[in-house]
Short mmCIF file of C-alpha atoms and ligand atoms in Angstrom, two decimals:
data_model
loop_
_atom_site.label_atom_id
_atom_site.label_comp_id
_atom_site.label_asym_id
_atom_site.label_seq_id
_atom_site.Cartn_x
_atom_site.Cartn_y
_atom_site.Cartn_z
CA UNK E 1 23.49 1.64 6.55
CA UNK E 2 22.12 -1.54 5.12
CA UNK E 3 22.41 -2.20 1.01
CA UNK E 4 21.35 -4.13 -2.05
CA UNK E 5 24.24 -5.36 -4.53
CA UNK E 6 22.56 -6.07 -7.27
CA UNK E 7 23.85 -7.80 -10.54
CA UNK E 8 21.51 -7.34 -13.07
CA UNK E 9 21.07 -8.47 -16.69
CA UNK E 10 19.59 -12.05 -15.56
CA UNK E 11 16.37 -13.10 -16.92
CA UNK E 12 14.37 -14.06 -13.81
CA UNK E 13 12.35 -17.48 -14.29
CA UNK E 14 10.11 -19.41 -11.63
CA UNK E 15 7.29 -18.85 -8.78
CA UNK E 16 7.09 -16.78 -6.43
CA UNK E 17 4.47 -16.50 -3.52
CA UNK E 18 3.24 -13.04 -3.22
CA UNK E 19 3.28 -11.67 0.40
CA UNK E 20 -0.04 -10.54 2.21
CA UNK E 21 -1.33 -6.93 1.47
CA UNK E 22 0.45 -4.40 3.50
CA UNK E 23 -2.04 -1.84 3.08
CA UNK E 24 -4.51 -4.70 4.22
CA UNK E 25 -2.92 -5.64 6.85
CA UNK E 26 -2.26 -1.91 8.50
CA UNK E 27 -6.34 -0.99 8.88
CA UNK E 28 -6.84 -4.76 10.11
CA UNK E 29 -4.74 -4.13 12.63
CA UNK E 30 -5.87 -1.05 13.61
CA UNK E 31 -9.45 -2.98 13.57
CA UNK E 32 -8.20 -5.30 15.77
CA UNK E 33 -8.52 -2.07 18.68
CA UNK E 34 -12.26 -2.20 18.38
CA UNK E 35 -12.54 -6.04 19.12
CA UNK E 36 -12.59 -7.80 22.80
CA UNK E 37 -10.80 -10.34 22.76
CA UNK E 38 -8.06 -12.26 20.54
CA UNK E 39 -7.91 -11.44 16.83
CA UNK E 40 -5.58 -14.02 14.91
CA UNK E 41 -4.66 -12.22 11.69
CA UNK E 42 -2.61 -14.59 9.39
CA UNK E 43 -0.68 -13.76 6.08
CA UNK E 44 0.44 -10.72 7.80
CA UNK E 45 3.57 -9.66 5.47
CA UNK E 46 6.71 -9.22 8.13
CA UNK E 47 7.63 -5.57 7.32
CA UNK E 48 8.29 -2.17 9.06
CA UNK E 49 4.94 -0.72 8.51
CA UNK E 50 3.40 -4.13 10.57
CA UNK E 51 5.97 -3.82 13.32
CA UNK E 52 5.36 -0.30 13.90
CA UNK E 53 1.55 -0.75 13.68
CA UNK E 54 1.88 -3.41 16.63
CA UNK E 55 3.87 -1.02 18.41
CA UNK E 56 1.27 1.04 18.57
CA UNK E 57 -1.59 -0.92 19.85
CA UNK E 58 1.01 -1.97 22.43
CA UNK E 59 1.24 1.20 23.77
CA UNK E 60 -2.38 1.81 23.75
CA UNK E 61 -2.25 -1.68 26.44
CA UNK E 62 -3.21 -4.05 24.17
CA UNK E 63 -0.96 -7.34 23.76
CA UNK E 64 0.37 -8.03 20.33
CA UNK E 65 2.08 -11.59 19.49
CA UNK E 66 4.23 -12.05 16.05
CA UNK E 67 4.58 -15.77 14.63
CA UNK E 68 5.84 -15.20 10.80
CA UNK E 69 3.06 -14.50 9.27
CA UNK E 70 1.01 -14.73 12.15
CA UNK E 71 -0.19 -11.63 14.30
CA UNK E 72 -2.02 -12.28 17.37
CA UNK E 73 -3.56 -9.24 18.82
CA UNK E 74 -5.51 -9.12 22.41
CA UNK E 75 -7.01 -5.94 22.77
CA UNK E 76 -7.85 -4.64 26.21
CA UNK E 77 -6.71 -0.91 25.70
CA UNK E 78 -5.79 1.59 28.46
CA UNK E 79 -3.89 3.98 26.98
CA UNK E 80 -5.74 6.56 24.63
CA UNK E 81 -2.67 8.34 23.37
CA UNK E 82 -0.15 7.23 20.38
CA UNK E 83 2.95 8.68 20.84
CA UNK E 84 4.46 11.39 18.58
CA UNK E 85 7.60 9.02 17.39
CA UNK E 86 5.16 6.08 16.50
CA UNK E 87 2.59 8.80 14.37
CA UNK E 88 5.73 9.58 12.25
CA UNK E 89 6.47 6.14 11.35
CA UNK E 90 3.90 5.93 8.85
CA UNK E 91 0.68 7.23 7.45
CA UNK E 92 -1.53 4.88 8.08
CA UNK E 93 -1.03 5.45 12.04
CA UNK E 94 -4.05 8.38 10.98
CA UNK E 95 -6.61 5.36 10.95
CA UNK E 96 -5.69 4.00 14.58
CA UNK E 97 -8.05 7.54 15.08
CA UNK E 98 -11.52 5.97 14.16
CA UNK E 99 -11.04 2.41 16.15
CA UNK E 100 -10.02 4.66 19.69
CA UNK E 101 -12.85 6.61 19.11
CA UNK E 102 -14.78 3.64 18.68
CA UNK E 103 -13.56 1.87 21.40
CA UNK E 104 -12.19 3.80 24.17
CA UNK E 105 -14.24 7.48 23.40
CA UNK E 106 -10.89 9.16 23.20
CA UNK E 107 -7.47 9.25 21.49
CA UNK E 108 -4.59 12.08 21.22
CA UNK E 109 -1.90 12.01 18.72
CA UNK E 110 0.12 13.58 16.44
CA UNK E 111 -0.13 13.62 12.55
CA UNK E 112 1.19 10.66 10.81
CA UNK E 113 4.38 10.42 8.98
CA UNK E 114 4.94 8.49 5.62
CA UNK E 115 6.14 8.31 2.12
CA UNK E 116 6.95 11.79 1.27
CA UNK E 117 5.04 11.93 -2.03
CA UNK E 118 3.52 15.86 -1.73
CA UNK E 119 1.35 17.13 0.89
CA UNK E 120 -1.02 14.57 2.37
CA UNK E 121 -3.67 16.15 4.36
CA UNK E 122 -5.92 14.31 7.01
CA UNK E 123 -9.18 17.39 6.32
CA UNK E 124 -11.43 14.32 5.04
CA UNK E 125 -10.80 12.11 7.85
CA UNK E 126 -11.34 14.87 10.57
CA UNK E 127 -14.31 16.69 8.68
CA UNK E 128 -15.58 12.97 8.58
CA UNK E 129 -15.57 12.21 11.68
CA UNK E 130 -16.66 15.31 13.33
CA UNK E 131 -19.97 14.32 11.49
CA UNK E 132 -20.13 11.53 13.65
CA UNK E 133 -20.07 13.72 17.04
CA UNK E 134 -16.17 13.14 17.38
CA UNK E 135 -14.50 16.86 18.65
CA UNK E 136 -11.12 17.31 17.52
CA UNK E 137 -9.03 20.25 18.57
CA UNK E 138 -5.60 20.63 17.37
CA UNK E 139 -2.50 21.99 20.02
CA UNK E 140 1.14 22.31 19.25
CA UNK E 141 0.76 19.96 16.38
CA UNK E 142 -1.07 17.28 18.22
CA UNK E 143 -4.69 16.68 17.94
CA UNK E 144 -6.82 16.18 21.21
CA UNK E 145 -9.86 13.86 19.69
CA UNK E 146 -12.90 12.81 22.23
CA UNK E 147 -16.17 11.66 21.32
CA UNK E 148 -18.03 12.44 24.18
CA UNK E 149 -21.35 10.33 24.47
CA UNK E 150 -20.21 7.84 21.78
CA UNK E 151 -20.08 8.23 17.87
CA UNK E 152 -23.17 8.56 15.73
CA UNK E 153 -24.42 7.89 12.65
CA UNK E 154 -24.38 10.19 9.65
CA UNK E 155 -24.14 10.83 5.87
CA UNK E 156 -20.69 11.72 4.90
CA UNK E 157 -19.78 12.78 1.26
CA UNK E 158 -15.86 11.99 0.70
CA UNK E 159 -14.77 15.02 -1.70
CA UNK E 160 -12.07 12.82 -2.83
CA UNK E 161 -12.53 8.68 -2.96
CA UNK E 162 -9.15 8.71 -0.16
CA UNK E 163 -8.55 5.26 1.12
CA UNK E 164 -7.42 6.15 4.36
CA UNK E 165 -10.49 8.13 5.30
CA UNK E 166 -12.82 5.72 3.81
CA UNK E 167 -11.24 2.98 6.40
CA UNK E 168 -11.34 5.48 8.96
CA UNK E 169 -14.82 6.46 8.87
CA UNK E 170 -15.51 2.32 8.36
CA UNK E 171 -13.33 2.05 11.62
CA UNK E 172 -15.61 4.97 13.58
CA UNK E 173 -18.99 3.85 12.19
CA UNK E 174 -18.43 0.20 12.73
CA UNK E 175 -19.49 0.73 16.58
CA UNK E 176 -21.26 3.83 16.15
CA UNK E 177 -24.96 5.11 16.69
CA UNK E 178 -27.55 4.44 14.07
CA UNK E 179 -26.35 4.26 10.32
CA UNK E 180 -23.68 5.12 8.36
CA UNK E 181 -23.51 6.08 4.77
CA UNK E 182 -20.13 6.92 3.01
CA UNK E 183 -21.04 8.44 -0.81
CA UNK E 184 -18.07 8.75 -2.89
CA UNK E 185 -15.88 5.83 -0.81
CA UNK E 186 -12.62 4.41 -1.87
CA UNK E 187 -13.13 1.02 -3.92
CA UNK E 188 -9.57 -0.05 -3.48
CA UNK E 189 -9.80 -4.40 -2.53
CA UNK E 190 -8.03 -3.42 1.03
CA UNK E 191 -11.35 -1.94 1.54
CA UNK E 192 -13.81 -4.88 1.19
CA UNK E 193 -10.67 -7.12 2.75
CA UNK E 194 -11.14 -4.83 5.62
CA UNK E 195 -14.80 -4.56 6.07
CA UNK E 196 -14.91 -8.89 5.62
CA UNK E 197 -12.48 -8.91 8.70
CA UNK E 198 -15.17 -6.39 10.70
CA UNK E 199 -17.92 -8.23 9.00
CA UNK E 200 -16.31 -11.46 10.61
CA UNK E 201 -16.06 -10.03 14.27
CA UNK E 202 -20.10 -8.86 14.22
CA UNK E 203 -20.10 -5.41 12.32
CA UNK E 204 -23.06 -4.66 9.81
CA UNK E 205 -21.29 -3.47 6.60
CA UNK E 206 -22.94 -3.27 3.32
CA UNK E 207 -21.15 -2.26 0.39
CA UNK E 208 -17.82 -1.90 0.98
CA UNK E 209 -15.57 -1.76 -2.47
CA UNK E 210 -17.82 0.07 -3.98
CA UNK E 211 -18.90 3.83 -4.18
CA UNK E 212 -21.67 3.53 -1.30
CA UNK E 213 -20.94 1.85 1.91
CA UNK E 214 -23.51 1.20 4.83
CA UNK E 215 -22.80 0.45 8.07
CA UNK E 216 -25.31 -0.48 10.76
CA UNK E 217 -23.46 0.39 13.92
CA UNK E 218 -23.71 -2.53 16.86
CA UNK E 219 -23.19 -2.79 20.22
CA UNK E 220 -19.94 -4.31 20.08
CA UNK E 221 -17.34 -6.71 18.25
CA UNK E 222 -14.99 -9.61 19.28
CA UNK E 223 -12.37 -10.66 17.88
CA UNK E 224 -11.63 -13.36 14.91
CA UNK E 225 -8.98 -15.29 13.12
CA UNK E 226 -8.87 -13.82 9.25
CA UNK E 227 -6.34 -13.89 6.74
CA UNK E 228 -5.17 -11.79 4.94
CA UNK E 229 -5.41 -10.96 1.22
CA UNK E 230 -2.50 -10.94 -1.34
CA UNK E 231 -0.70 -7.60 -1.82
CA UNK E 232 -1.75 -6.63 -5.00
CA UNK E 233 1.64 -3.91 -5.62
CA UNK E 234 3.80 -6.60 -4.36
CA UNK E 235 2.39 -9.02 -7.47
CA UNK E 236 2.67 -5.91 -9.78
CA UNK E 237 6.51 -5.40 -8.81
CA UNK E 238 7.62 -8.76 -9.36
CA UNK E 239 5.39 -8.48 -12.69
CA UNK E 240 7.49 -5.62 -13.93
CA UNK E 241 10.45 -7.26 -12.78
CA UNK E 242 9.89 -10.44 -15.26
CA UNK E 243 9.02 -7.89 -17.85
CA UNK E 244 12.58 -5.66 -17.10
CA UNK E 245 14.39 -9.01 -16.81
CA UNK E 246 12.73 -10.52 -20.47
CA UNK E 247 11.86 -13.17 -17.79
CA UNK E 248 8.79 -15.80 -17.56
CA UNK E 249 7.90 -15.86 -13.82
CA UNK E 250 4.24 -17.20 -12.01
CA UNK E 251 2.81 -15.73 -9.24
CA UNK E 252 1.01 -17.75 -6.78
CA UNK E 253 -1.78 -16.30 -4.33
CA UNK E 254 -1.80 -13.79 -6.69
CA UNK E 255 -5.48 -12.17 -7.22
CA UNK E 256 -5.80 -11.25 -10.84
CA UNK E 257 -9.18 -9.30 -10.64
CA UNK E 258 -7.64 -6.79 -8.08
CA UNK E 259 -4.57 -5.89 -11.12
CA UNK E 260 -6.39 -6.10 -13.82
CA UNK E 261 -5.95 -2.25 -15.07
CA UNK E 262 -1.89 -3.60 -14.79
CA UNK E 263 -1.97 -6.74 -16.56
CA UNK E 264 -3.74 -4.92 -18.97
CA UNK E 265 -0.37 -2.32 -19.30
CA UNK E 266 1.79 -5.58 -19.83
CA UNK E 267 -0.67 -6.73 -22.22
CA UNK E 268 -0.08 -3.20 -24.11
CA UNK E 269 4.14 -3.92 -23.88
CA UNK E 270 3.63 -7.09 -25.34
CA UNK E 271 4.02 -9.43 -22.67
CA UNK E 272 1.95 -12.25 -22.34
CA UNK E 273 0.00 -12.69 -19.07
CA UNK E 274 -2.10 -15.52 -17.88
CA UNK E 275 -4.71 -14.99 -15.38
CA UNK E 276 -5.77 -18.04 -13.48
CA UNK E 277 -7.53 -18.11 -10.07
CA UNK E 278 -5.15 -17.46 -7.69
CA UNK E 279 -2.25 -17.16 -9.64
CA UNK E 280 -0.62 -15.32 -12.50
CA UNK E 281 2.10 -16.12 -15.35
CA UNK E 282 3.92 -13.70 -17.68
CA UNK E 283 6.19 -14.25 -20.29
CA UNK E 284 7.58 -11.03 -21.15
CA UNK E 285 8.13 -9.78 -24.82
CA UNK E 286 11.44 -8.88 -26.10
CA UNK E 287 11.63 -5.85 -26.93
CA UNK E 288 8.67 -4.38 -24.43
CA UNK E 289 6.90 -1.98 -26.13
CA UNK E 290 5.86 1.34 -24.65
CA UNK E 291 2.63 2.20 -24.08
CA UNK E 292 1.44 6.03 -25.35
CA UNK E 293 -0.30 7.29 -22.73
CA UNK E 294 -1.10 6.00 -18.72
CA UNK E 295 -2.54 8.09 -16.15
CA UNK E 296 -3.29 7.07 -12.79
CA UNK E 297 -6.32 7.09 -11.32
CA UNK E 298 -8.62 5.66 -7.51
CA UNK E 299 -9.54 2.08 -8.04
CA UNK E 300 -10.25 0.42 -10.53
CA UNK E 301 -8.08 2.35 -12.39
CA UNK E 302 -4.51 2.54 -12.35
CA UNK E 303 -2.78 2.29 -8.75
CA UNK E 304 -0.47 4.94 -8.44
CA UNK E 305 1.43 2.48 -6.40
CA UNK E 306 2.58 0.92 -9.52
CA UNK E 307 3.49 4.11 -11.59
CA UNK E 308 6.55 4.18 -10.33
CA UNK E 309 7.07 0.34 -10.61
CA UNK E 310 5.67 0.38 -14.19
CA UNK E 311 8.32 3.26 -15.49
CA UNK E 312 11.14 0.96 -14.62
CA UNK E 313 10.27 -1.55 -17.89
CA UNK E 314 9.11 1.85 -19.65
CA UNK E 315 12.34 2.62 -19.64
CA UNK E 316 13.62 0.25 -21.94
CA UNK E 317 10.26 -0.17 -24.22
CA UNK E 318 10.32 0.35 -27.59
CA UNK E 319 9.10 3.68 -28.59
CA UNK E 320 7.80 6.82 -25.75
CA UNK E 321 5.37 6.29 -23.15
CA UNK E 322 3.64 9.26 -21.03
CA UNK E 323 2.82 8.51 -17.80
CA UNK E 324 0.55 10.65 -15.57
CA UNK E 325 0.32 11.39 -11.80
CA UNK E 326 -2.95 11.86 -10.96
CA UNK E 327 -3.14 11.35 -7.28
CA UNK E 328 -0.52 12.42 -5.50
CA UNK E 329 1.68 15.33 -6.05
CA UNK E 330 5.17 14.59 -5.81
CA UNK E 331 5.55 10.75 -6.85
CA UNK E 332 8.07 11.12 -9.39
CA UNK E 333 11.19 11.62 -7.19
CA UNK E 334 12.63 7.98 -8.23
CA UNK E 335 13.30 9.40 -12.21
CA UNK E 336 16.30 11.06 -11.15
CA UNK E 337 18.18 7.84 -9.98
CA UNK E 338 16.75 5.63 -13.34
CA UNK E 339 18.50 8.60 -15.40
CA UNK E 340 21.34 8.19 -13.91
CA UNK E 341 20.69 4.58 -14.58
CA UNK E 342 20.66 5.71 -18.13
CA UNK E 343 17.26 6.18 -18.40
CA UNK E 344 15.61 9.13 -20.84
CA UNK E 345 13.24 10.90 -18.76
CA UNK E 346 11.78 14.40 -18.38
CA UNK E 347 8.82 15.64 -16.23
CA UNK E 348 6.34 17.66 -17.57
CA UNK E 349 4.33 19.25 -14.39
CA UNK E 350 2.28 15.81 -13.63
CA UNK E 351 3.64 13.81 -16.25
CA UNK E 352 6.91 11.64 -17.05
CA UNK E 353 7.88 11.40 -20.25
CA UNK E 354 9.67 8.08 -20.70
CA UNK E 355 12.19 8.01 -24.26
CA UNK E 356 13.00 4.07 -24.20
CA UNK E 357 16.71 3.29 -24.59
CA UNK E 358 17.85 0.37 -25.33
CA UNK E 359 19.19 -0.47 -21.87
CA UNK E 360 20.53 0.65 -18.60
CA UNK E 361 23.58 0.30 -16.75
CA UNK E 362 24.21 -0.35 -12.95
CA UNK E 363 24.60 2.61 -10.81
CA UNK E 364 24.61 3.82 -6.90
CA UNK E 365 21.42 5.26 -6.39
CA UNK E 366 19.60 6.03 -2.93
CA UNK E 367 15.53 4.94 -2.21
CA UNK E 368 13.53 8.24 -1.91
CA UNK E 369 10.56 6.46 -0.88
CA UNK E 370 9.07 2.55 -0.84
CA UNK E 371 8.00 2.05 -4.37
CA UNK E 372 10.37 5.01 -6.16
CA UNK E 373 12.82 2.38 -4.34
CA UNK E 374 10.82 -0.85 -5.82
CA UNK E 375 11.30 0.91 -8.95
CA UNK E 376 15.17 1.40 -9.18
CA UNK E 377 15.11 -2.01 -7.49
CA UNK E 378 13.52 -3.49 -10.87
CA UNK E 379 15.57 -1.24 -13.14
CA UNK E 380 18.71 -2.59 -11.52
CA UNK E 381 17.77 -6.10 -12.33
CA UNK E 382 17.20 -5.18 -15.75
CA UNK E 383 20.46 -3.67 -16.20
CA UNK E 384 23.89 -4.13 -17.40
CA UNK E 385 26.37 -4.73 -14.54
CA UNK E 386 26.10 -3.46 -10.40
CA UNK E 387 24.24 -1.62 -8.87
CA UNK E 388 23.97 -0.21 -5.18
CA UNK E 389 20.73 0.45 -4.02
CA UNK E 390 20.44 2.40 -0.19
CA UNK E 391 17.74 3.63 1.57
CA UNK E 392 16.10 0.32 2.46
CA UNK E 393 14.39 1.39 5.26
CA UNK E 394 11.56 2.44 2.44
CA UNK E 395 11.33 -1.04 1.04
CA UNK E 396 11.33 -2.70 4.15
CA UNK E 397 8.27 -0.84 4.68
CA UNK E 398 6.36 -2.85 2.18
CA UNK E 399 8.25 -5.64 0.71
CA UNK E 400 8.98 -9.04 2.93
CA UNK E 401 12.67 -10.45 2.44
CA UNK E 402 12.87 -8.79 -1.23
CA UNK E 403 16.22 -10.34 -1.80
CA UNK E 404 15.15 -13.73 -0.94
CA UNK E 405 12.11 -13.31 -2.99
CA UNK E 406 14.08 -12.77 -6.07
CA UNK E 407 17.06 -14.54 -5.26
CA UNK E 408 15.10 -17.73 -5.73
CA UNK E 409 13.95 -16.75 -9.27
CA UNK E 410 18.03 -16.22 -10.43
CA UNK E 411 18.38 -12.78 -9.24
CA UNK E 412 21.60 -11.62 -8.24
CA UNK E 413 20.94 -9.32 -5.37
CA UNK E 414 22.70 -9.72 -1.88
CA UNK E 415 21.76 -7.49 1.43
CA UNK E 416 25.26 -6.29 3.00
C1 EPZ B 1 -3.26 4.81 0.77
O1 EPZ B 1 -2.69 6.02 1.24
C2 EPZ B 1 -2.10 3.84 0.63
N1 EPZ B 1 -1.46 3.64 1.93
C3 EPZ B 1 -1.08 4.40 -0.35
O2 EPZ B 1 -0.08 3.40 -0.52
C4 EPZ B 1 -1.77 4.63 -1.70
O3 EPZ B 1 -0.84 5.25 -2.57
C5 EPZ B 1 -2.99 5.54 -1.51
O4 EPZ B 1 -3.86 4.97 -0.52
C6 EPZ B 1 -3.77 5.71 -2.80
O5 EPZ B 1 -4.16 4.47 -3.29
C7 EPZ B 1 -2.02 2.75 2.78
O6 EPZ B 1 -3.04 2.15 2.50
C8 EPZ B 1 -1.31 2.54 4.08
P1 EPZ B 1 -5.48 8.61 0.03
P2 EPZ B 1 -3.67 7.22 1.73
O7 EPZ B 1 -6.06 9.10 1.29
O8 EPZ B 1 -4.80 6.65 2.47
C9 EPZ B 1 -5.58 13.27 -0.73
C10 EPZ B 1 2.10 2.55 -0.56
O9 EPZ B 1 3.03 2.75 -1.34
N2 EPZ B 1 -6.22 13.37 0.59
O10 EPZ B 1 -6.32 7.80 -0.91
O11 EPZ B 1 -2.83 8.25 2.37
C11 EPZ B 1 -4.10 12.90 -0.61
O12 EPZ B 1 -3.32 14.06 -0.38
C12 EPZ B 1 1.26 3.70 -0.07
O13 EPZ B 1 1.76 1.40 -0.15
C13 EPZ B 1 -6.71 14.60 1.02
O14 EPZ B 1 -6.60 15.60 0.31
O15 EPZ B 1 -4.16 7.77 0.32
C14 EPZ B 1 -3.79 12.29 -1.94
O16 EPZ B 1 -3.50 13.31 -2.88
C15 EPZ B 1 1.76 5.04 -0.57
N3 EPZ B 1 -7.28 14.69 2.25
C16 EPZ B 1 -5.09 11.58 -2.32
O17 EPZ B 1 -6.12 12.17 -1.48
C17 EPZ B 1 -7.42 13.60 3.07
O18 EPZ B 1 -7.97 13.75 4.18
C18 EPZ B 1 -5.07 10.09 -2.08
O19 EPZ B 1 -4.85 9.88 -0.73
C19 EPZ B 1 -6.91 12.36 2.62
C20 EPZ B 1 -6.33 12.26 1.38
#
């Protein structure tokens, strides 16, 4: 079982280029199904989640090629059914459901597997597109989806602004009959990244990034070479690693509009953050101080994606900070290992209460999922002396070459 050695206490100073956006990337891909011919998808980050996302539209008889950060996807399917194995690798293997029913009528899988962060239901993606004339029956655990004469048009009212239906009901409407008009969609910026890459291979979308989205279905799409945007999580970890670290670091291809509810969180601890075009600088504050009260919330608020990386400077602020869980229902599962870090913490039903200490010390602590493992990845830099972080299959689900990332900022971390 692979490992991080970390020794931590050194103030991290330099650039770094942030990686493209995983959850970018992962709908692209499966938007890739619903094109003929060659997509060309560049500043694809090299991780896990990618891999396994080409794996499936391999097995659906499409033709993926990876060059670094370049995938090349041909897709001529003729398979309509994702095996169970591949479903379990990750979540977003749910929104490979709206491109085969856009493309190929039919698809049968399995429920998708994932960070393990409470229960995480697929009722808006189904109840979506059974709207659209898709019929769904579930057997054994595996759900038999056909949409027999094609996928309309229709009015769908997301309950909850999820951004996993809102690209799956993009996916299914993209190529569907008549209009489409999602009330109550997920802003996230993977979104509009998303529906520019569709946009780019001949769909009709209006909207997307904000609340309404309207798609015009067409006849059909072909392929394109986009890239990518920057992972907006990956930019915030390597944030709150400068800030753990008292560290001045800038980020380059780093979009400062998409993180603005985080910068403004380091502007609270007293860090100093410049926001340029494509880039952003922080000089963090010595001591941080703690901010009173942060909940998370659907974009533009705060990403719950960085709760877990934010707690790690928390930790060693200057006063208490209360940080709440709004979205999902079990993402506090990293606290444990940043107590034992030395970390005060205590979790009050959907909130962490975070006590700052004056530091933490190294400790062997285990990943419980990809940013609760981000998170004790930045609270080992910050500390005094080693630590021995396992369970890297998480972070290799979202971070590219971590090590050598923050290796070339003075980090002492080695992969053994
Ligand atoms: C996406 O997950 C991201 N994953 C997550 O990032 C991110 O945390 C999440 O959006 C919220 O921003 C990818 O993009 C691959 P949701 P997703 O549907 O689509 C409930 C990471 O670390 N819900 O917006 O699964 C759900 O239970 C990952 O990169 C329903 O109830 O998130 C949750 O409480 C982790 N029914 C809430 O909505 C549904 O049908 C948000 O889920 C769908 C969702």
């Amino acid at each position: 079982m692979q490992k991080f050695v970390i020794q931590g206490g050194r103030r991290l100073t330099g650039e770094i280029r942030v990686q493209g956006a995983k959850n970018s990337a992962l709908p692209i891909l499966a938007a890739a199904l619903l094109c003929k011919g060659e997509s060309c998808l560049e500043n694809c980050p090299r991780l896990s989640d990618v891999f396994a996302a080409c794996r499936i539209l391999t097995g659906l008889g499409c033709r993926c090629r990876i060059d670094g950060e370049t995938v090349t996807v041909r897709a001529d399917p003729t398979e309509t059914a994702i095996p169970e194995a591949l479903m379990q690798e990750m979540r977003s293997s749910i929104i490979f459901l709206g491109a085969a029913l856009g493309r190929m009528g039919a698809c049968t899988l399995g429920y998708p597997g994932g960070c393990e962060l409470g229960p995480r239901p697929i009722d808006l993606h189904l109840a979506g597109l059974r709207r659209m004339g898709a019929r769904i029956t579930e057997e054994n655990g595996c759900l038999h989806c056909t949409a027999p004469g094609g996928l309309h048009g229709a009015r769908i009212h997301l309950q909850f602004p999820s951004v996993g239906a809102t690209e799956n009901l993009l996916l299914a409407a993209v190529t569907a009959k008549g209009e489409t008009i999602l009330t109550n969609a997920a802003r996230e910026p993977e979104i509009a990244d998303l529906a520019a890459y569709l946009n780019r291979c001949g769909a009709c979308i209006e909207g997307a990034g904000c609340s309404t989205v309207r798609v015009q279905g067409v006849g059909e799409l072909t392929g394109c070479t986009y890239r990518i945007m920057p992972d907006r999580i990956a930019a915030a970890t390597w944030l709150a690693a400068a800030a753990v670290t008292g560290g001045e670091l800038c980020l380059r291809d780093a979009d400062a509009q998409s993180l603005e509810s985080f910068l403004d969180v380091l502007d609270q601890m007293h860090c100093r953050c410049i926001r340029m075009d494509d880039r952003i600088c922080i000089a963090a504050a010595r001591p941080l101080r703690a901010v009173r009260y942060l909940k998370t919330m659907p974009y533009p608020g705060f990403p719950t994606d960085a709760q877990a990386i934010v707690t790690a400077p928390l930790c060693i602020a200057d006063g208490t900070s209360v940080v709440e869980e709004s979205i999902f229902e079990n993402r506090f599962r990293h606290t444990d290992a940043l107590v034992k870090m030395g970390a005060d913490i205590r979790i009050a039903g959907r909130a962490a209460v975070i006590r700052g200490v004056p530091g933490l010390h190294g400790a062997q602590v285990c990943a419980t999922d990809l940013r609760g493992g981000a998170a004790m990845l930045i609270a080992a830099l910050g500390a005094q002396g080693e630590t021995v972080l396992t369970g890297l299959q998480h972070i290799d689900r979202g971070y590219d070459s971590p090590e050598h990332v923050l290796r070339s900022v003075g980090a002492g971390i080695r992969r053994e």
